[in-house]
PDB file of C-alpha atoms in Angstrom:
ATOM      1  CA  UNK A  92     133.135 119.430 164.440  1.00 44.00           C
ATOM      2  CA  UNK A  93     137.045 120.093 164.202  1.00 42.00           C
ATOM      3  CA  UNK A  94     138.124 121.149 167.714  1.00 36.00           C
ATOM      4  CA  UNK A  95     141.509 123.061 167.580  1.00 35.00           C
ATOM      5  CA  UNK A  96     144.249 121.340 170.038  1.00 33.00           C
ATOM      6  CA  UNK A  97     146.996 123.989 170.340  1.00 34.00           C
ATOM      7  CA  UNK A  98     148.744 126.744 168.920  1.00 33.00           C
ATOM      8  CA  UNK A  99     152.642 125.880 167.805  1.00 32.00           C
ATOM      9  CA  UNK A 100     155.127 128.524 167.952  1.00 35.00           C
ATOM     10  CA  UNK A 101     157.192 127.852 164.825  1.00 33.00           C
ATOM     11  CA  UNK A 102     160.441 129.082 166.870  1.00 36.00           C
ATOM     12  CA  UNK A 103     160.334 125.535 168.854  1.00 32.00           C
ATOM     13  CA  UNK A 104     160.152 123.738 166.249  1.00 32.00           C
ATOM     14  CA  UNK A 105     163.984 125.624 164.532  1.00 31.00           C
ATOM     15  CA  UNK A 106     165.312 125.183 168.232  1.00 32.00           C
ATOM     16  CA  UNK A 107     165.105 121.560 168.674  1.00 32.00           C
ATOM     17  CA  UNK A 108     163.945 119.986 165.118  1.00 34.00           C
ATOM     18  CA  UNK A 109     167.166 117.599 165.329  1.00 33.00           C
ATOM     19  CA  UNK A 110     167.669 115.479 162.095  1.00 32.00           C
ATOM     20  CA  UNK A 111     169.923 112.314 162.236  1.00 26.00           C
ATOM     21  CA  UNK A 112     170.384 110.285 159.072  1.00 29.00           C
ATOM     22  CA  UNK A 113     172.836 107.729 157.621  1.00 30.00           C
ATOM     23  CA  UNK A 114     172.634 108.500 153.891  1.00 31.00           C
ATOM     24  CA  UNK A 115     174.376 107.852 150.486  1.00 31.00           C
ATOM     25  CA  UNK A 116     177.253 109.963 150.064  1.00 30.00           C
ATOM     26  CA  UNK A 117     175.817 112.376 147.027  1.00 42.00           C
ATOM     27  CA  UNK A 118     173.062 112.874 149.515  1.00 42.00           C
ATOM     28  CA  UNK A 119     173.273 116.022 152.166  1.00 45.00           C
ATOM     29  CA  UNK A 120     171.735 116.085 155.515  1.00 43.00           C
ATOM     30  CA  UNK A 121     169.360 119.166 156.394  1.00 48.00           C
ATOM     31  CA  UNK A 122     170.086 121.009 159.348  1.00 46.00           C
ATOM     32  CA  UNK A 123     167.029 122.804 161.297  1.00 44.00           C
ATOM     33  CA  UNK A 124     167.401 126.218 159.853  1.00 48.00           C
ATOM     34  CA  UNK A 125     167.486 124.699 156.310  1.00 55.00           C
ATOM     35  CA  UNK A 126     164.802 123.033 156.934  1.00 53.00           C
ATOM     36  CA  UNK A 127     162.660 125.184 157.801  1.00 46.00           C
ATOM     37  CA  UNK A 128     163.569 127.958 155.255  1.00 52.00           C
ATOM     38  CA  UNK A 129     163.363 124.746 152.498  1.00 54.00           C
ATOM     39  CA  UNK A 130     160.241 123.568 153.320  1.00 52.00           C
ATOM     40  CA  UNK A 131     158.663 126.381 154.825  1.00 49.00           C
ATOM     41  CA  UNK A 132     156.695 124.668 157.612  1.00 49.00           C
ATOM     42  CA  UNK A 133     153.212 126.089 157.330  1.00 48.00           C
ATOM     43  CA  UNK A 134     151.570 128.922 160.205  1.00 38.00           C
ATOM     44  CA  UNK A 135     149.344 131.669 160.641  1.00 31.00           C
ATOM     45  CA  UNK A 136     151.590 134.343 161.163  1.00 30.00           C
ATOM     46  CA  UNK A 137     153.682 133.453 164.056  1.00 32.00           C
ATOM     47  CA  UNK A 138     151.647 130.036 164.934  1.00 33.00           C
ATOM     48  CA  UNK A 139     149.908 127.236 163.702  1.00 36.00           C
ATOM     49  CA  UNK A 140     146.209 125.898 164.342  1.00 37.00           C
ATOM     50  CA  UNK A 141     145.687 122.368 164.568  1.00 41.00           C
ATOM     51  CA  UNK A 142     142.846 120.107 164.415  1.00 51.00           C
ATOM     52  CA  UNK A 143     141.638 117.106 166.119  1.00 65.00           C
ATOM     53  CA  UNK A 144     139.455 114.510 165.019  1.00 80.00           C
ATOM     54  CA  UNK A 145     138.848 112.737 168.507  1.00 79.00           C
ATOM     55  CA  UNK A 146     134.694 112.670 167.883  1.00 82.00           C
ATOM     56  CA  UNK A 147     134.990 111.460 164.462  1.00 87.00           C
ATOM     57  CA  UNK A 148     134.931 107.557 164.110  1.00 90.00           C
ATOM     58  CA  UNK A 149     137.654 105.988 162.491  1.00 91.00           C
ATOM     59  CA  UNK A 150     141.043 107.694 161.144  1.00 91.00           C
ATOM     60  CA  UNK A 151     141.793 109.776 158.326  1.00 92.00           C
ATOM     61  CA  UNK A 152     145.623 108.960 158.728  1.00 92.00           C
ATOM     62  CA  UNK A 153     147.345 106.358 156.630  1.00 92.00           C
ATOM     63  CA  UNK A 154     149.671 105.217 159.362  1.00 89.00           C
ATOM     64  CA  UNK A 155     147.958 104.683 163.174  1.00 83.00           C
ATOM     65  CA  UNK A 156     150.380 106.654 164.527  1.00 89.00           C
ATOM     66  CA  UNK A 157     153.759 108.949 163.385  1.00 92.00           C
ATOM     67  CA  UNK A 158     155.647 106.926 161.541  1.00 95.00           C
ATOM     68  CA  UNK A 159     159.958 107.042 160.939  1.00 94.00           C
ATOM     69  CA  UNK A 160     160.231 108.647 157.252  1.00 93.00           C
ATOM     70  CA  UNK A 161     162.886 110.232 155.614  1.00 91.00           C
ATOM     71  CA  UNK A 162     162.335 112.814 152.913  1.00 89.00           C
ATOM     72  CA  UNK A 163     164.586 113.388 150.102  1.00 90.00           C
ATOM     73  CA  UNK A 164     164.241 116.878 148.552  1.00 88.00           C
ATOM     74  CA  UNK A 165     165.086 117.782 143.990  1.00 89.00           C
ATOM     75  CA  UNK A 166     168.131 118.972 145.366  1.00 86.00           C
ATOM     76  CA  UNK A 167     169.167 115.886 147.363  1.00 86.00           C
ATOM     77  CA  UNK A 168     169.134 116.912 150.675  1.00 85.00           C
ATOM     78  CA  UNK A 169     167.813 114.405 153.362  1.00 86.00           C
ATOM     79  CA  UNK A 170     165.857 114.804 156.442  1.00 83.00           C
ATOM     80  CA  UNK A 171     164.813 112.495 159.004  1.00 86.00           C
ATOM     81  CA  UNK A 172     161.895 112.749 161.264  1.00 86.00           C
ATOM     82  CA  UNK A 173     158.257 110.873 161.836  1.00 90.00           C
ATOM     83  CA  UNK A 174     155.566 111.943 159.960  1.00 91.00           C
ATOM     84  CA  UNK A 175     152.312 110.840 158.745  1.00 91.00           C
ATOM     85  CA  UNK A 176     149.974 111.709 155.939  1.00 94.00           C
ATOM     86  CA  UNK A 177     145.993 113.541 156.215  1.00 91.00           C
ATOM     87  CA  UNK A 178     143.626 112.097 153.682  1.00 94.00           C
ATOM     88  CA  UNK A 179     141.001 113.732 155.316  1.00 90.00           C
ATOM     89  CA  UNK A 180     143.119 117.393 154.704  1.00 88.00           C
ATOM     90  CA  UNK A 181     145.933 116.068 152.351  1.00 91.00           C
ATOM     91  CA  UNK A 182     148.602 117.197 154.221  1.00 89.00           C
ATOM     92  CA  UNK A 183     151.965 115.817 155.511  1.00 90.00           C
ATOM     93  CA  UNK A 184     152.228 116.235 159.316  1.00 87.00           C
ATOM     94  CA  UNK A 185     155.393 116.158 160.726  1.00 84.00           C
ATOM     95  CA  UNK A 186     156.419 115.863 164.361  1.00 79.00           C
ATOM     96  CA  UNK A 187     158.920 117.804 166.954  1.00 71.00           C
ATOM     97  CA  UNK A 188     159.031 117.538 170.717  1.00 70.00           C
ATOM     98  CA  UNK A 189     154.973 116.903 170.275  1.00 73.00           C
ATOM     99  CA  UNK A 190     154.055 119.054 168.299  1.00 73.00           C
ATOM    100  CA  UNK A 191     152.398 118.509 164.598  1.00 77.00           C
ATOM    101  CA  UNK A 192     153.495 121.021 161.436  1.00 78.00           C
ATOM    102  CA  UNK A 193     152.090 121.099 158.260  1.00 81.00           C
ATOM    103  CA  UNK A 194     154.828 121.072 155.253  1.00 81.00           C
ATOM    104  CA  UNK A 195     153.764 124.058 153.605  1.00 78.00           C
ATOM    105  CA  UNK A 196     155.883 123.691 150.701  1.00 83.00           C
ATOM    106  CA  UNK A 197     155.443 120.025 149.446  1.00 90.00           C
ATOM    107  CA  UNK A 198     156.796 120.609 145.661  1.00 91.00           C
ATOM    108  CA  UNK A 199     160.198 120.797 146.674  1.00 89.00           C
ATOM    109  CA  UNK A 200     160.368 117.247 147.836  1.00 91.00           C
ATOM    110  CA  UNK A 201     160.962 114.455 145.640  1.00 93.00           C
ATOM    111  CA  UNK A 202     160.476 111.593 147.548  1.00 95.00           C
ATOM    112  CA  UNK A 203     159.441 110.434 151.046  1.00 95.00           C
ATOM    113  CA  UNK A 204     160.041 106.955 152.102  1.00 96.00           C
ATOM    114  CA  UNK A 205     158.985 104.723 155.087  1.00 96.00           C
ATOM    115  CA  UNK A 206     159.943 101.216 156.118  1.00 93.00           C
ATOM    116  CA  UNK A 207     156.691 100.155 154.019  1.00 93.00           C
ATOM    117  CA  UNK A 208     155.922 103.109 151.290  1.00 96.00           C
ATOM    118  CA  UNK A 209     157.201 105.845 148.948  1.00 97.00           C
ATOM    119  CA  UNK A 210     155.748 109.040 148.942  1.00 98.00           C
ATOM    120  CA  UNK A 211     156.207 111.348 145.822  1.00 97.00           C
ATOM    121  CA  UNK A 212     153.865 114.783 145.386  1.00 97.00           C
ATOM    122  CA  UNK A 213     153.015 116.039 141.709  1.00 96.00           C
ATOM    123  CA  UNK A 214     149.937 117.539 139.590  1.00 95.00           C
ATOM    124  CA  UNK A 215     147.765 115.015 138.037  1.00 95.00           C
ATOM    125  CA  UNK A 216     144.358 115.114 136.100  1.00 90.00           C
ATOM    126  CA  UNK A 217     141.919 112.961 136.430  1.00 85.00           C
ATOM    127  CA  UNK A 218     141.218 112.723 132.846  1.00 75.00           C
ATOM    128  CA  UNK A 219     143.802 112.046 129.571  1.00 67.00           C
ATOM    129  CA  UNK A 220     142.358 115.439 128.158  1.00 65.00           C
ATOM    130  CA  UNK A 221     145.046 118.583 128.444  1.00 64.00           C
ATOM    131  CA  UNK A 222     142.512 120.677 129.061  1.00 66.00           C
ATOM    132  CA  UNK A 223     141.491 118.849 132.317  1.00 69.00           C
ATOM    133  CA  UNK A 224     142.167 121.363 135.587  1.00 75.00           C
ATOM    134  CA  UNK A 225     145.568 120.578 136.623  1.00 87.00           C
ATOM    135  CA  UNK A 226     145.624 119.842 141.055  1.00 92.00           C
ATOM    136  CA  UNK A 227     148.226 118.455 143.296  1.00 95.00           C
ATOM    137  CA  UNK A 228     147.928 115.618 145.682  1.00 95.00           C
ATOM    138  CA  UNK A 229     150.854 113.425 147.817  1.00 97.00           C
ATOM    139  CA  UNK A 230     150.675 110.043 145.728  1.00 98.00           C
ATOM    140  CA  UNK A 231     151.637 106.080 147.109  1.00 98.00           C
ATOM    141  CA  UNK A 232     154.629 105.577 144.482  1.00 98.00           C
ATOM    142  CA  UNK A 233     153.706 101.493 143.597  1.00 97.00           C
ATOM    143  CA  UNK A 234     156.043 101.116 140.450  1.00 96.00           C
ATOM    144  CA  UNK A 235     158.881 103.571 139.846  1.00 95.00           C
ATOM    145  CA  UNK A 236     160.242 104.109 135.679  1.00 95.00           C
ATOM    146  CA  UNK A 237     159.992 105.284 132.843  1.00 96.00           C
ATOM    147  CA  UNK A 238     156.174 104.767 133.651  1.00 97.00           C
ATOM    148  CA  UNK A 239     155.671 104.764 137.264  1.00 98.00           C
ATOM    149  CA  UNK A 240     152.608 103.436 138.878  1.00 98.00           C
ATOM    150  CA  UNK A 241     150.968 105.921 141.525  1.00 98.00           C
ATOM    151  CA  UNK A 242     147.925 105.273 144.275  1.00 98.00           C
ATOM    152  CA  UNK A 243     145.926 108.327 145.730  1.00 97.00           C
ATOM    153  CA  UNK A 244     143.805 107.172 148.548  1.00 96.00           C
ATOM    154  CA  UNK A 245     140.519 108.278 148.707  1.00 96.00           C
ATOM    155  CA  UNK A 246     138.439 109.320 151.822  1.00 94.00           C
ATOM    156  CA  UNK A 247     135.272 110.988 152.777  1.00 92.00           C
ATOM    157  CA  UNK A 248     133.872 112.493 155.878  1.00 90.00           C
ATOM    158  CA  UNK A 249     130.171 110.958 156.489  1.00 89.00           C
ATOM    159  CA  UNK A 250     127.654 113.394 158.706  1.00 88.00           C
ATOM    160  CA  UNK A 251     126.761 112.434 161.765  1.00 85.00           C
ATOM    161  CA  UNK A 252     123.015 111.604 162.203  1.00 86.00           C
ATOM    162  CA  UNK A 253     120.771 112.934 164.577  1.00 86.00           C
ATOM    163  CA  UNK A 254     118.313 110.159 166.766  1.00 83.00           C
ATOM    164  CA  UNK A 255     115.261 109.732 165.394  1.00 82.00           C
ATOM    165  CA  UNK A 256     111.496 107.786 166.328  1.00 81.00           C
ATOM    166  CA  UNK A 257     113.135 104.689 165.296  1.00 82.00           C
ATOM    167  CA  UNK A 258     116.853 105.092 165.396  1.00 82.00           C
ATOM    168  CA  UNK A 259     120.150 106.064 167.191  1.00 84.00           C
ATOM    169  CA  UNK A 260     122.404 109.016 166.703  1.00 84.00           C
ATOM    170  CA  UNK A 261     125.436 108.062 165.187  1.00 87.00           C
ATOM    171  CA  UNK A 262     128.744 110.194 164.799  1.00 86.00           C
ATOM    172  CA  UNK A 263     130.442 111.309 162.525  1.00 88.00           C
ATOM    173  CA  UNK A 264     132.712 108.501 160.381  1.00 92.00           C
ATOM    174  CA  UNK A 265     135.829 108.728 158.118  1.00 92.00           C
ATOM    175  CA  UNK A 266     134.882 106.126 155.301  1.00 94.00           C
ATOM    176  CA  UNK A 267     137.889 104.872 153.178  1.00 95.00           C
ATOM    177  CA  UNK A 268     137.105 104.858 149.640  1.00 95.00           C
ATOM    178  CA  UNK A 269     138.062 103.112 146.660  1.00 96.00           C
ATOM    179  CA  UNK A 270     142.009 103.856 145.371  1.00 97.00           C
ATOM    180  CA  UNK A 271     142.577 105.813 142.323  1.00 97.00           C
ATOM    181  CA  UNK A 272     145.612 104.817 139.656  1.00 97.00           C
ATOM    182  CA  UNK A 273     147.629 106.888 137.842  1.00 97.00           C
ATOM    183  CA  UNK A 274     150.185 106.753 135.235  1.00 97.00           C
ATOM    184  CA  UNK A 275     153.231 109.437 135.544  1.00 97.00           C
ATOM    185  CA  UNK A 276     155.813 109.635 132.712  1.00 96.00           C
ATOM    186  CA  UNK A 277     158.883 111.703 133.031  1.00 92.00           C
ATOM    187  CA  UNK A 278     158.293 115.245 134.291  1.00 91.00           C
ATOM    188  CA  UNK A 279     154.393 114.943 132.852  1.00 93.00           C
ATOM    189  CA  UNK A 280     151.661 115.537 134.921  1.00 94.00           C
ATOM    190  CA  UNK A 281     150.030 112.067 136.498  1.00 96.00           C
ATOM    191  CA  UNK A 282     147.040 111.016 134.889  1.00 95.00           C
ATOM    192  CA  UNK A 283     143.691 108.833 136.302  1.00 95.00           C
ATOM    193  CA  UNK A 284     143.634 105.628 134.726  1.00 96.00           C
ATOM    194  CA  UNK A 285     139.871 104.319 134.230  1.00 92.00           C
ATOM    195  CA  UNK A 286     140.071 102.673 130.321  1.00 93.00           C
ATOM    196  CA  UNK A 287     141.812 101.851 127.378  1.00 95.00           C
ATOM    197  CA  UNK A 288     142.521 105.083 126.141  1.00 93.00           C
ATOM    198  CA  UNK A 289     143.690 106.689 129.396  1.00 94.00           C
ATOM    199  CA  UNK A 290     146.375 104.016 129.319  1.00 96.00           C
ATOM    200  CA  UNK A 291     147.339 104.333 125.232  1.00 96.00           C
ATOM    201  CA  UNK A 292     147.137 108.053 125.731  1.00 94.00           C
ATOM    202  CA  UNK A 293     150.054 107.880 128.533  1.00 95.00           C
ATOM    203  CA  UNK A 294     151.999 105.238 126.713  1.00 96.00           C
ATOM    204  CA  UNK A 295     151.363 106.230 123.173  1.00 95.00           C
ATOM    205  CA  UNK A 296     154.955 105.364 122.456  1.00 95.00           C
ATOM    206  CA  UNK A 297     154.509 101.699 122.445  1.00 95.00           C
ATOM    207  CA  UNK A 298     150.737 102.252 121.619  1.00 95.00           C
ATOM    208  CA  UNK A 299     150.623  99.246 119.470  1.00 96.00           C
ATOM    209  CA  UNK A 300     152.644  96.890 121.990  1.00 97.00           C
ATOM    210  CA  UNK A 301     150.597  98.259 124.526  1.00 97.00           C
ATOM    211  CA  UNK A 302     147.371  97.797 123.132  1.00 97.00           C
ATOM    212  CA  UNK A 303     148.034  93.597 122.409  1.00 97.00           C
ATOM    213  CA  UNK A 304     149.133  93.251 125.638  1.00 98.00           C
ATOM    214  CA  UNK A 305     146.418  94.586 127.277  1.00 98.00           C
ATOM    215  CA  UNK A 306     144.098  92.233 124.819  1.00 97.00           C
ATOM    216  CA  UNK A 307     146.102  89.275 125.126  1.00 97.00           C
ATOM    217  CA  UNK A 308     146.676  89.483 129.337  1.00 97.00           C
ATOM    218  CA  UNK A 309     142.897  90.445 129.752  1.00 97.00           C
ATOM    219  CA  UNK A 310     144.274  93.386 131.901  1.00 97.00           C
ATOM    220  CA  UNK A 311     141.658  94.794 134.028  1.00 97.00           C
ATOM    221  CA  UNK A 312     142.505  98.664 134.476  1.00 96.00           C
ATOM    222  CA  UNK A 313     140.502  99.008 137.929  1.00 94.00           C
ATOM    223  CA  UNK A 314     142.848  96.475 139.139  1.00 96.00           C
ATOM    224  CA  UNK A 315     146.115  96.984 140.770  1.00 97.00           C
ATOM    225  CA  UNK A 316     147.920  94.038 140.172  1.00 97.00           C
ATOM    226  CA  UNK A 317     147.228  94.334 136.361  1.00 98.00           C
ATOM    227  CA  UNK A 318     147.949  97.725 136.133  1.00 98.00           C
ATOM    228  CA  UNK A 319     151.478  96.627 137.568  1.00 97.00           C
ATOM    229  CA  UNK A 320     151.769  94.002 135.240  1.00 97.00           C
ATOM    230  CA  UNK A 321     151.243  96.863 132.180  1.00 98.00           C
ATOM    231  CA  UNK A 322     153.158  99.487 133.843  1.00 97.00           C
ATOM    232  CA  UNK A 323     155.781  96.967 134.295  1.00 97.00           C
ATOM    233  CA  UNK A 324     155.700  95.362 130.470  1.00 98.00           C
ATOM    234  CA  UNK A 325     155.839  98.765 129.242  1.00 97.00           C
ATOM    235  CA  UNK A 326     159.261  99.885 131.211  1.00 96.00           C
ATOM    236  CA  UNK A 327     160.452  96.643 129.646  1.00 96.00           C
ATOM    237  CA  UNK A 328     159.823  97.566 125.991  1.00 95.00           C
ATOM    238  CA  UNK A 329     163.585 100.102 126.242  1.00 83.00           C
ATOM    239  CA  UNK A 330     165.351  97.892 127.807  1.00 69.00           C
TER     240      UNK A 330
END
């Protein structure tokens, strides 16, 4: 169902990969070679295979097309180039003289930012309980402190049906799903926040704080906008 495009020598991509950015001084712009050997743009061997979805209905991308982004590494070195982000695959694409790469090494970046979202990537469980498997996903940073608030988009890949006595075939469709929130403190792992308790467990600090103002703003945890009002109230409580 996947048809491969093209292969991608990785040497074009350390010959012209030119980045251009006017940053903050304690910030340092990557060069190509740096780059590369930072973020370890992903291939097989010497080249990369890469996937098309052109008889799939609908996009698995969050932007319609690359986007401007600049991505900000632990060590504070900046890069500048379009990119945009698989939900389908859950990889960051990034762009060169067109051709796509897959950033192989995602857990040295800190933060990527667009004119319209922040980007961070980090483990998270979907469960309060430790013993929960630990897995990594790119997350939409909503609300950044002490608490931040995080979005992982969901999406699924629907099978295309064959024609029947009654019925036409259809293709194959990328259906958007529901968001998922989660609650990252410090260097702790992100966690899924469906109740109560996943929200006390996270901010068990200011349990007792936490807990009224959840009862007295009748904040609904499935909901966005409340869960930015908590997350929000909660960064407040230390200042």
């Amino acid at each position: 169902m996947l048809k491969k495009i093209y292969v991608i020598p990785v040497s074009i991509l350390i010959a012209n990969l030119c980045l251009i950015l006017n940053v903050q001084a304690q910030y340092q712009v990557l060069g190509s070679e740096e780059l590369m050997n930072k973020m370890r743009m992903k291939t097989g061997g010497n080249v990369l295979n890469k996937v098309t979805y052109e008889d799939i209905k609908g996009s698995p991308y969050i932007f319609p097309s690359f986007t401007p982004a600049s991505i900000i590494t632990y060590d504070d070195k900046v890069a500048s180039l379009p990119l945009r982000y698989d939900l389908y695959t859950g990889e960051m694409e990034v762009m060169n003289d067109a051709r796509i790469y897959l950033v192989a090494q995602p857990k040295i970046i800190r933060m990527i930012i667009t004119d319209s979202l922040k980007f961070i990537y980090c483990g998270f469980r979907n469960s309060s309980a430790q013993d929960e498997a630990l897995k990594y996903s790119y997350f939409i940073l909503k609300t950044e402190g002490k608490c931040s608030l995080l979005i992982r988009k969901n999406l699924r890949l629907q099978e295309p049906e064959k024609p029947g006595l009654y019925k036409d075939a259809k293709p194959a469709e990328f259906i958007l799903l529901n968001d998922s929130f989660y609650f990252k403190t410090g260097e702790n792992d992100a966690v899924k926040i469906t109740n109560k308790k996943d929200a006390l467990t996270v901010m068990s600090d200011k349990g007792s704080q936490v807990s009224i103002f959840i009862k007295e703003n009748r904040i609904n945890l499935n909901k966005i906008e409340d869960l930015q009002k908590l997350t929000e109230y909660y960064n407040s409580l230390d200042l």
